[in-house]
Short mmCIF file of C-alpha atoms and ligand atoms in Angstrom, two decimals:
data_model
loop_
_atom_site.label_atom_id
_atom_site.label_comp_id
_atom_site.label_asym_id
_atom_site.label_seq_id
_atom_site.Cartn_x
_atom_site.Cartn_y
_atom_site.Cartn_z
CA MET A 1 -24.78 -21.51 -9.94
CA ALA A 2 -22.62 -18.27 -10.36
CA LEU A 3 -19.60 -18.22 -8.04
CA THR A 4 -19.11 -15.33 -5.57
CA HIS A 5 -16.43 -13.11 -5.42
CA GLU A 6 -14.80 -15.01 -2.53
CA GLN A 7 -15.07 -18.13 -4.38
CA LYS A 8 -13.31 -16.43 -7.79
CA VAL A 9 -10.37 -14.65 -6.10
CA THR A 10 -7.87 -16.94 -4.10
CA LEU A 11 -4.62 -15.93 -3.06
CA ASP A 12 -2.86 -18.44 -5.28
CA LYS A 13 -4.68 -17.14 -8.47
CA LEU A 14 -3.42 -13.63 -7.44
CA VAL A 15 0.09 -14.94 -6.75
CA SER A 16 0.07 -16.40 -10.41
CA LEU A 17 -1.14 -13.53 -12.21
CA CYS A 18 1.20 -11.15 -10.53
CA LYS A 19 4.02 -13.27 -11.66
CA ARG A 20 2.70 -14.16 -15.07
CA ARG A 21 2.17 -10.39 -16.08
CA GLY A 22 5.01 -8.99 -14.15
CA PHE A 23 3.43 -7.22 -11.49
CA VAL A 24 5.19 -9.01 -8.58
CA TYR A 25 8.42 -11.38 -8.36
CA GLN A 26 10.10 -13.35 -5.63
CA SER A 27 13.18 -11.51 -5.18
CA ALA A 28 16.42 -13.11 -6.00
CA GLU A 29 14.35 -15.99 -7.12
CA ILE A 30 17.52 -17.89 -8.91
CA TYR A 31 19.11 -17.93 -5.55
CA GLY A 32 15.93 -19.56 -3.58
CA GLY A 33 14.70 -16.00 -2.65
CA ILE A 34 14.08 -14.59 0.81
CA ASN A 35 10.72 -15.07 2.45
CA GLY A 36 8.49 -12.15 2.55
CA VAL A 37 10.93 -10.42 0.18
CA TYR A 38 9.63 -9.10 -3.23
CA ASP A 39 10.54 -7.32 -6.19
CA PHE A 40 7.97 -5.40 -8.46
CA GLY A 41 8.06 -5.52 -12.25
CA HIS A 42 6.86 -3.11 -14.77
CA LEU A 43 3.19 -3.30 -14.05
CA GLY A 44 3.74 -3.29 -10.18
CA THR A 45 5.82 -0.31 -10.29
CA LEU A 46 3.11 1.69 -12.37
CA LEU A 47 0.39 0.54 -9.94
CA LYS A 48 2.69 1.34 -6.83
CA ARG A 49 3.23 4.49 -8.37
CA ASN A 50 -0.60 5.43 -8.72
CA LEU A 51 -1.42 3.99 -5.30
CA ARG A 52 1.05 6.74 -4.13
CA SER A 53 0.02 9.66 -6.20
CA THR A 54 -3.64 9.22 -5.25
CA TRP A 55 -2.75 8.84 -1.38
CA LEU A 56 -0.78 12.18 -1.85
CA SER A 57 -3.31 14.24 -3.89
CA SER A 58 -5.92 13.15 -1.08
CA LEU A 59 -4.05 14.40 1.35
CA SER A 60 -3.87 17.74 -0.61
CA GLU A 61 -7.57 18.10 -0.53
CA VAL A 62 -7.45 18.20 3.24
CA PRO A 63 -8.04 21.65 5.07
CA GLY A 64 -4.75 22.59 6.85
CA GLU A 65 -1.15 22.44 5.69
CA ILE A 66 0.48 19.12 5.10
CA ILE A 67 4.34 18.87 4.24
CA LEU A 68 6.40 16.03 2.85
CA PHE A 69 9.48 14.43 4.64
CA GLU A 70 11.56 11.74 3.60
CA GLY A 71 13.62 9.98 6.28
CA ALA A 72 16.77 7.90 6.32
CA LEU A 73 16.44 4.19 6.47
CA LEU A 74 19.15 3.71 8.88
CA GLY A 75 18.81 4.93 12.67
CA PRO A 76 21.21 4.75 15.39
CA TYR A 77 20.66 2.67 18.40
CA ALA A 78 19.94 5.72 20.65
CA LEU A 79 17.02 6.85 18.39
CA TRP A 80 15.46 3.20 18.56
CA LYS A 81 16.17 3.04 22.15
CA ALA A 82 14.33 6.08 22.83
CA SER A 83 11.36 5.27 20.65
CA GLY A 84 11.02 2.34 22.81
CA HIS A 85 11.62 -0.02 19.68
CA VAL A 86 14.76 -1.76 21.35
CA ASP A 87 12.97 -3.01 24.22
CA HIS A 88 9.43 -3.61 23.09
CA PHE A 89 9.29 -3.90 19.26
CA ALA A 90 9.04 -7.74 19.73
CA ASP A 91 6.72 -10.79 18.74
CA GLN A 92 6.45 -13.53 21.14
CA MET A 93 7.36 -16.84 19.18
CA VAL A 94 7.99 -20.29 20.11
CA GLU A 95 9.81 -23.05 17.95
CA CYS A 96 9.09 -26.79 17.21
CA ARG A 97 12.13 -28.47 18.75
CA ASP A 98 11.54 -31.32 16.03
CA CYS A 99 10.89 -29.27 12.62
CA LYS A 100 12.68 -26.26 13.82
CA HIS A 101 9.57 -24.09 12.29
CA ARG A 102 9.07 -20.93 14.33
CA PHE A 103 5.51 -19.43 15.07
CA ARG A 104 3.98 -16.39 16.45
CA ILE A 105 2.30 -17.23 19.77
CA ASP A 106 -0.84 -16.03 18.56
CA GLU A 107 -0.70 -18.04 15.48
CA ILE A 108 -1.08 -21.26 16.91
CA ASP A 109 -2.34 -23.40 19.97
CA LEU A 110 0.46 -24.67 22.22
CA GLU A 111 -2.03 -27.30 23.56
CA LYS A 112 -2.01 -28.76 19.87
CA ALA A 113 0.71 -30.39 17.80
CA CYS A 114 2.87 -28.55 15.28
CA PRO A 115 1.03 -27.79 12.12
CA HIS A 116 3.95 -28.38 10.33
CA CYS A 117 5.21 -31.70 11.29
CA GLY A 118 2.39 -32.91 13.55
CA LYS A 119 4.56 -33.67 16.74
CA LYS A 120 4.10 -31.54 20.06
CA ASN A 121 7.50 -30.61 21.40
CA TRP A 122 7.48 -26.96 21.63
CA SER A 123 10.14 -24.75 23.08
CA GLU A 124 9.65 -21.86 25.57
CA VAL A 125 8.02 -18.81 24.54
CA ARG A 126 10.47 -16.38 23.84
CA GLN A 127 10.74 -12.47 22.83
CA PHE A 128 11.82 -12.20 19.48
CA ASN A 129 12.89 -8.28 18.59
CA MET A 130 11.54 -7.63 14.87
CA MET A 131 14.42 -4.71 14.01
CA PHE A 132 17.11 -5.69 11.37
CA GLN A 133 20.17 -4.81 13.17
CA THR A 134 23.34 -3.60 11.37
CA GLN A 135 26.92 -2.11 12.20
CA ILE A 136 27.93 1.19 11.18
CA GLY A 137 31.96 1.71 10.52
CA ALA A 138 34.64 -0.78 11.52
CA VAL A 139 34.57 -0.21 15.10
CA GLN A 140 32.16 -2.72 16.92
CA ASP A 141 30.37 -1.15 20.03
CA GLN A 142 27.33 0.01 21.21
CA LYS A 143 27.64 3.48 19.39
CA SER A 144 28.30 1.37 16.02
CA ILE A 145 24.61 -0.50 16.14
CA ALA A 146 22.35 0.73 13.88
CA TYR A 147 18.85 -0.38 12.86
CA LEU A 148 17.01 -0.43 9.68
CA ARG A 149 13.81 1.50 10.61
CA PRO A 150 10.57 -0.55 11.27
CA GLU A 151 8.13 2.00 10.72
CA THR A 152 8.70 5.47 9.07
CA ALA A 153 7.55 7.94 11.92
CA GLN A 154 10.24 8.18 14.12
CA GLU A 155 12.49 10.51 11.93
CA ILE A 156 9.81 12.80 11.50
CA PHE A 157 9.54 13.16 15.42
CA VAL A 158 13.55 12.89 15.92
CA ASN A 159 13.94 16.07 13.05
CA PHE A 160 10.55 17.75 14.40
CA LYS A 161 12.21 21.14 15.44
CA ASN A 162 13.97 21.61 12.19
CA VAL A 163 10.98 20.60 10.13
CA ILE A 164 8.77 23.20 11.91
CA THR A 165 11.52 25.96 11.91
CA THR A 166 12.17 25.75 8.28
CA ASN A 167 8.71 25.51 7.30
CA ARG A 168 7.29 27.98 10.10
CA LEU A 169 4.07 25.77 10.66
CA LYS A 170 1.29 26.58 12.93
CA LEU A 171 -0.76 23.83 14.61
CA PRO A 172 -2.80 21.79 13.48
CA PHE A 173 -0.60 20.49 10.61
CA GLY A 174 0.50 17.33 8.96
CA ILE A 175 3.83 15.90 8.17
CA ALA A 176 3.59 13.07 5.48
CA GLN A 177 5.80 10.48 4.42
CA ILE A 178 6.23 7.19 2.04
CA GLY A 179 9.22 4.97 2.41
CA LYS A 180 10.25 1.89 3.04
CA ALA A 181 10.20 -0.16 6.43
CA PHE A 182 11.78 -3.35 7.43
CA ARG A 183 10.62 -5.92 10.13
CA ASN A 184 12.02 -9.34 10.50
CA GLU A 185 8.62 -10.80 10.63
CA ILE A 186 8.57 -14.49 12.23
CA THR A 187 6.45 -15.83 9.56
CA PRO A 188 5.83 -13.61 6.62
CA LYS A 189 2.69 -14.77 4.64
CA GLN A 190 0.06 -14.16 2.60
CA PHE A 191 2.04 -12.84 -0.09
CA LEU A 192 2.42 -8.74 0.08
CA PHE A 193 0.25 -8.96 3.37
CA ARG A 194 3.29 -9.51 5.67
CA MET A 195 6.70 -8.93 4.43
CA ARG A 196 9.99 -8.17 5.88
CA GLU A 197 10.55 -5.16 3.65
CA PHE A 198 7.74 -2.99 2.66
CA GLU A 199 6.48 0.43 2.10
CA GLN A 200 4.61 2.42 4.23
CA MET A 201 2.44 5.62 3.53
CA GLU A 202 2.20 7.57 6.83
CA LEU A 203 0.53 10.93 7.89
CA GLU A 204 1.68 12.53 11.23
CA TRP A 205 -0.85 14.93 12.30
CA PHE A 206 0.09 17.45 15.04
CA CYS A 207 -2.68 19.49 16.96
CA LYS A 208 -3.64 20.43 20.41
CA GLU A 209 -4.71 17.91 22.87
CA GLU A 210 -7.91 19.69 23.68
CA ASN A 211 -8.89 19.18 19.82
CA ALA A 212 -7.13 15.67 19.62
CA LYS A 213 -10.54 13.74 19.73
CA LYS A 214 -12.06 16.04 16.87
CA HIS A 215 -9.09 15.73 14.64
CA PHE A 216 -9.15 11.83 15.27
CA GLU A 217 -12.80 11.44 13.99
CA PHE A 218 -11.85 13.66 10.92
CA TRP A 219 -9.28 11.35 9.98
CA LYS A 220 -11.05 8.04 10.74
CA ASP A 221 -13.92 9.15 8.26
CA ASN A 222 -11.35 10.78 5.68
CA ARG A 223 -9.28 7.55 5.71
CA PHE A 224 -12.24 5.29 5.12
CA ASN A 225 -13.55 7.60 2.41
CA PHE A 226 -10.16 7.58 0.85
CA TYR A 227 -10.49 3.68 -0.09
CA LEU A 228 -13.97 4.27 -1.70
CA SER A 229 -12.66 6.76 -3.65
CA ILE A 230 -9.87 4.26 -5.22
CA GLY A 231 -12.84 2.13 -5.86
CA ILE A 232 -12.53 -0.50 -3.11
CA LYS A 233 -15.97 -1.93 -2.29
CA LYS A 234 -17.87 -0.76 0.55
CA GLU A 235 -18.95 -4.13 1.81
CA ASN A 236 -15.40 -5.06 1.96
CA LEU A 237 -14.33 -2.36 4.16
CA ARG A 238 -15.11 -1.66 8.02
CA LEU A 239 -13.57 0.21 10.89
CA ARG A 240 -12.53 -1.55 14.03
CA TYR A 241 -12.28 0.21 17.16
CA HIS A 242 -9.56 -1.10 19.54
CA GLU A 243 -10.58 -2.34 22.72
CA PRO A 244 -8.97 -0.28 25.72
CA THR A 245 -6.79 -3.27 26.69
CA GLU A 246 -5.48 -3.21 23.04
CA LEU A 247 -4.35 0.15 23.29
CA ALA A 248 -0.73 1.37 23.99
CA HIS A 249 -0.26 2.90 27.45
CA TYR A 250 -0.05 6.58 25.91
CA SER A 251 -2.97 6.29 23.35
CA THR A 252 -6.28 6.99 24.08
CA CYS A 253 -8.00 5.63 20.66
CA CYS A 254 -6.98 3.70 17.78
CA THR A 255 -9.06 2.72 14.92
CA ASP A 256 -8.12 0.23 12.13
CA VAL A 257 -9.56 0.17 8.63
CA GLU A 258 -9.91 -3.30 7.65
CA TYR A 259 -10.20 -5.20 4.51
CA HIS A 260 -12.20 -8.57 4.08
CA PHE A 261 -9.27 -10.27 2.65
CA PRO A 262 -9.85 -14.17 1.46
CA PHE A 263 -8.26 -15.09 4.65
CA GLY A 264 -10.27 -13.00 7.07
CA TRP A 265 -10.95 -9.31 8.06
CA LYS A 266 -7.47 -7.93 8.40
CA GLU A 267 -6.01 -4.13 8.97
CA LEU A 268 -5.32 -2.24 6.00
CA GLU A 269 -4.30 0.92 7.75
CA GLY A 270 -4.09 2.00 11.59
CA ILE A 271 -5.33 5.38 12.67
CA ALA A 272 -3.93 5.97 16.14
CA HIS A 273 -4.07 8.64 18.88
CA ARG A 274 -0.51 8.64 20.05
CA GLY A 275 -0.46 11.54 22.47
CA ASN A 276 2.83 13.57 22.82
CA TYR A 277 4.62 10.08 23.74
CA ASP A 278 7.16 9.84 20.86
CA LEU A 279 8.27 13.59 21.11
CA SER A 280 8.27 13.53 24.74
CA GLN A 281 10.52 10.32 24.56
CA HIS A 282 13.02 11.84 22.36
CA ILE A 283 13.15 14.99 24.48
CA LYS A 284 13.72 12.93 27.50
CA HIS A 285 16.46 10.67 25.64
CA SER A 286 18.17 13.35 23.41
CA GLY A 287 17.93 16.52 26.20
CA LYS A 288 16.89 18.56 23.15
CA ASP A 289 13.60 20.87 22.98
CA LEU A 290 11.01 19.67 20.67
CA SER A 291 8.08 21.79 21.33
CA ILE A 292 6.40 24.32 19.22
CA TYR A 293 5.37 27.71 20.27
CA ASP A 294 1.77 28.44 20.26
CA GLU A 295 0.80 31.94 18.98
CA GLU A 296 -2.66 31.45 20.78
CA THR A 297 -1.58 30.57 24.35
CA LYS A 298 1.92 32.24 24.10
CA LYS A 299 3.37 28.89 25.38
CA SER A 300 5.63 26.25 24.14
CA ILE A 301 3.72 22.96 23.87
CA VAL A 302 4.38 19.38 22.70
CA PRO A 303 1.77 18.70 20.31
CA THR A 304 -0.49 15.55 20.35
CA VAL A 305 -0.34 13.09 17.18
CA ILE A 306 -2.71 11.60 15.49
CA GLU A 307 -1.18 8.74 12.95
CA CYS A 308 -2.80 7.57 9.83
CA SER A 309 -0.67 4.42 8.64
CA VAL A 310 -1.12 2.18 5.63
CA GLY A 311 1.26 -0.28 3.73
CA VAL A 312 1.79 0.46 -0.02
CA ASP A 313 2.22 -3.19 -0.52
CA ARG A 314 -0.81 -4.37 1.51
CA LEU A 315 -2.70 -1.78 -0.59
CA PHE A 316 -1.81 -3.27 -3.50
CA LEU A 317 -2.68 -6.81 -2.52
CA THR A 318 -6.18 -5.28 -1.39
CA VAL A 319 -6.68 -3.12 -4.84
CA LEU A 320 -5.94 -6.38 -6.51
CA PHE A 321 -8.39 -8.74 -4.38
CA ASP A 322 -11.20 -6.22 -4.54
CA ALA A 323 -10.78 -6.00 -8.72
CA TYR A 324 -10.22 -9.43 -9.37
CA ASP A 325 -13.32 -11.05 -11.35
CA GLU A 326 -13.95 -13.90 -13.88
CA ASP A 327 -16.60 -13.83 -16.42
CA THR A 328 -17.56 -15.13 -19.58
CA ILE A 329 -17.92 -12.84 -22.61
CA GLU A 330 -19.49 -14.30 -25.91
CA GLY A 331 -18.93 -17.99 -24.51
CA GLU A 332 -14.97 -17.32 -23.75
CA SER A 333 -14.18 -17.08 -20.04
CA ARG A 334 -11.99 -14.11 -19.04
CA VAL A 335 -9.93 -12.96 -15.91
CA VAL A 336 -10.44 -9.20 -15.44
CA LEU A 337 -8.93 -6.69 -12.93
CA LYS A 338 -11.60 -4.13 -12.47
CA LEU A 339 -9.15 -1.37 -11.15
CA SER A 340 -10.15 2.19 -10.79
CA PRO A 341 -9.12 3.85 -13.76
CA LYS A 342 -6.93 6.01 -11.42
CA LEU A 343 -5.11 2.95 -10.45
CA ALA A 344 -4.67 1.07 -13.61
CA PRO A 345 -0.97 0.54 -14.73
CA ILE A 346 -1.93 0.91 -18.40
CA LYS A 347 -4.73 3.43 -19.22
CA ALA A 348 -5.31 2.38 -22.41
CA ALA A 349 -4.36 -0.13 -25.61
CA PHE A 350 -3.98 0.36 -29.13
CA PHE A 351 -4.86 -2.27 -31.64
CA PRO A 352 -4.36 -2.23 -35.45
CA LEU A 353 -6.99 -4.91 -36.73
CA THR A 354 -4.85 -6.01 -39.29
CA LYS A 355 -1.15 -5.47 -40.14
CA LYS A 356 -2.41 -2.96 -42.85
CA GLN A 357 -3.56 -0.53 -39.98
CA ASN A 358 -0.23 -0.82 -38.11
CA GLU A 359 1.16 2.14 -39.27
CA PRO A 360 -1.71 4.93 -38.70
CA MET A 361 -2.61 3.34 -35.57
CA TYR A 362 1.07 3.42 -34.32
CA LYS A 363 0.85 7.06 -35.16
CA ILE A 364 -2.29 7.71 -33.11
CA TYR A 365 -0.60 5.47 -30.11
CA GLU A 366 2.53 7.73 -30.27
CA ALA A 367 0.44 11.14 -30.05
CA ILE A 368 -1.29 9.82 -27.09
CA LYS A 369 1.68 8.59 -25.48
CA ASN A 370 3.59 11.75 -25.92
CA LYS A 371 0.41 13.57 -23.99
CA GLY A 372 2.02 11.92 -21.27
CA PHE A 373 -0.57 9.11 -20.83
CA ILE A 374 0.85 5.44 -20.22
CA VAL A 375 -0.32 3.40 -22.94
CA GLN A 376 0.70 0.35 -25.06
CA PHE A 377 0.42 -0.83 -28.64
CA ASP A 378 -0.57 -4.39 -29.18
CA GLU A 379 -0.37 -6.06 -32.67
CA SER A 380 0.08 -9.48 -32.01
CA GLY A 381 -2.94 -12.43 -31.67
CA SER A 382 -6.60 -12.17 -32.15
CA ILE A 383 -8.43 -8.86 -31.19
CA GLY A 384 -10.25 -11.27 -28.70
CA LYS A 385 -6.71 -12.47 -27.33
CA ARG A 386 -5.58 -8.69 -27.12
CA TYR A 387 -8.73 -8.01 -25.05
CA ARG A 388 -8.09 -10.80 -22.85
CA ARG A 389 -4.51 -9.71 -22.30
CA ASN A 390 -5.42 -6.13 -21.59
CA ASP A 391 -8.37 -6.89 -19.31
CA GLU A 392 -6.35 -9.17 -17.15
CA ILE A 393 -4.16 -6.39 -16.23
CA GLY A 394 -7.04 -4.29 -15.70
CA THR A 395 -6.40 -1.76 -18.97
CA PRO A 396 -9.72 0.31 -18.88
CA TYR A 397 -9.93 0.77 -22.70
CA CYS A 398 -8.69 -0.58 -25.83
CA PHE A 399 -8.98 1.25 -29.17
CA THR A 400 -9.10 -0.90 -32.30
CA TYR A 401 -8.20 0.82 -35.73
CA ASP A 402 -10.11 -1.33 -38.48
CA PHE A 403 -11.24 -1.03 -42.03
CA GLU A 404 -13.70 1.72 -41.82
CA SER A 405 -11.16 4.18 -39.82
CA ASP A 406 -9.20 5.37 -42.87
CA SER A 407 -12.89 6.76 -44.21
CA ASP A 408 -14.68 7.86 -40.98
CA LYS A 409 -11.61 8.87 -39.33
CA LYS A 410 -12.92 6.98 -36.21
CA VAL A 411 -11.71 4.24 -33.96
CA THR A 412 -13.69 1.56 -31.68
CA ALA A 413 -13.19 1.98 -28.06
CA ARG A 414 -14.11 -0.81 -25.76
CA ASP A 415 -14.77 -0.52 -22.19
CA ARG A 416 -13.14 -3.10 -20.26
CA ASP A 417 -15.81 -3.63 -17.61
CA THR A 418 -18.92 -3.56 -19.62
CA THR A 419 -17.34 -4.72 -23.01
CA LYS A 420 -19.43 -2.28 -24.61
CA GLN A 421 -17.84 -0.77 -27.87
CA GLU A 422 -18.68 2.73 -29.23
CA ARG A 423 -17.14 4.62 -32.24
CA ILE A 424 -15.21 7.56 -31.42
CA ALA A 425 -13.35 10.28 -33.52
CA ILE A 426 -9.75 9.67 -33.42
CA ASP A 427 -9.06 13.64 -32.64
CA GLN A 428 -11.32 12.79 -29.68
CA ILE A 429 -9.53 9.97 -27.89
CA GLU A 430 -7.37 12.21 -25.74
CA LEU A 431 -10.66 14.25 -24.45
CA PHE A 432 -12.19 10.88 -23.94
CA LEU A 433 -9.36 9.73 -21.91
CA GLU A 434 -8.77 12.64 -19.96
CA LYS A 435 -12.78 12.55 -18.92
CA LYS A 436 -12.70 8.67 -18.06
CA LEU A 437 -9.42 8.57 -16.55
CA ILE A 438 -10.39 10.99 -13.59
P1 ATP B 501 -0.14 -6.02 11.80
O1 ATP B 501 -1.03 -6.13 13.31
O2 ATP B 501 -0.83 -6.56 10.74
O3 ATP B 501 1.34 -6.99 11.94
P2 ATP B 501 0.66 -3.59 12.66
O4 ATP B 501 -0.45 -2.99 13.48
O5 ATP B 501 2.24 -4.13 13.33
O6 ATP B 501 0.12 -4.53 11.58
P3 ATP B 501 1.63 -1.03 11.92
O7 ATP B 501 2.62 -1.15 12.64
O8 ATP B 501 0.22 -0.12 12.63
O9 ATP B 501 0.91 -2.42 11.75
O10 ATP B 501 1.82 -0.55 10.48
C1 ATP B 501 0.83 0.30 9.90
C2 ATP B 501 0.58 -0.13 8.33
O11 ATP B 501 1.75 -1.11 7.76
C3 ATP B 501 -0.35 -1.43 8.53
O12 ATP B 501 -1.67 -1.18 8.69
C4 ATP B 501 -0.06 -2.31 7.03
O13 ATP B 501 -0.86 -1.83 6.19
C5 ATP B 501 1.50 -2.30 7.01
N1 ATP B 501 2.34 -3.18 7.54
C6 ATP B 501 2.68 -3.34 8.83
N2 ATP B 501 3.43 -4.21 8.81
C7 ATP B 501 3.67 -5.06 7.40
C8 ATP B 501 4.27 -6.09 6.86
N3 ATP B 501 5.17 -7.08 7.65
N4 ATP B 501 4.05 -6.26 5.41
C9 ATP B 501 3.37 -5.28 4.76
N5 ATP B 501 2.90 -4.28 5.43
C10 ATP B 501 2.77 -4.05 6.64
#
């Protein structure tokens, strides 16, 4: 009986594929590494780059102005005190007094024994602040305390006045940012799902409170459709509306886009109505004006914010899970990443059938590369092996220069998903790729 997608793709298989093919490595592996901290190799870096650029271009299609921002990673104590992170950005945790393993309280049943050592000797429940604290300069006092940002949004709020003044923005508008965030997660796990150093793509959408519900609905649908547009299967996506008891006191609605990971339905992106809480907190603590002048009402207002926030790495893991497949082609089994061509790290591979065809095929490969396509030349092993290598990293098209190519000026183009082959004219390769890679 054929295996279901869920039976085929496991976390272990993905971790091993990512390492084997140079997508993701454990950071500082030769020194034992740090749990929840990863490095990205050539293919991983290309895939991340494609995720960022599809996210950015999806925002450019939205009515209304969205501008870019890149905030600092370090923020002073006062900023994180005002935002509420110093006091509240904490998880509840317990420790097993026997084996010293720590768990988030929502991950275990305290009535039962420790899942790690089998004994039941729990510590009391403690609050554990997840920010990484550091010290700026040589003098150690409260003023020198700084934190690595646990989310990217806050600098946008803190620098709001400068941003609106220099860009002459009118409500509604958005400020988008892609950047690193750091959380000292108690139990980083599931590979790129819960990391200690990760990257977020966040949009803060500023609007008037009376229109906020309408904007929220717009963004919820827009963000869900974004995932369909990058090829994620609809049956693996859903929206989860937060219960009123889950909402922060300043929020009136929040919806997660969830993905059906092999370890369950989990948040991929959060879409949150944040009210004007963040701006108001920074006005209160800094004593500075962070309001915007509204031409319509001739009043200064502190706008309401709808936030759309997704982790680049969590999305990376999602697209790999979704694209992973195993099948059998002409009696040979293969692993294939059926990534959307927009996301595929390598867009096409060029094979000479034998050494004799190296030179003409290399020239074709170079010409396509010089047009700005990310492509590779692969001359080693049988054609079958070269196909498998490229299927496994999601290369959508492979071109082969064979014995007829000299005379008919054509190559064979082979489609990754259907494995169908067609002859196309050498001078049409660029156009072929342009059409297929949209
Ligand atoms: P979770 O409940 O999974 O911890 P969260 O609700 O704390 O997530 P947010 O603060 O809303 O997450 O962060 C926005 C997005 O950033 C998440 O939807 C997720 O995609 C990503 N993200 C958050 N924490 C991590 C992490 N530790 N590792 C990787 N990505 C993360």
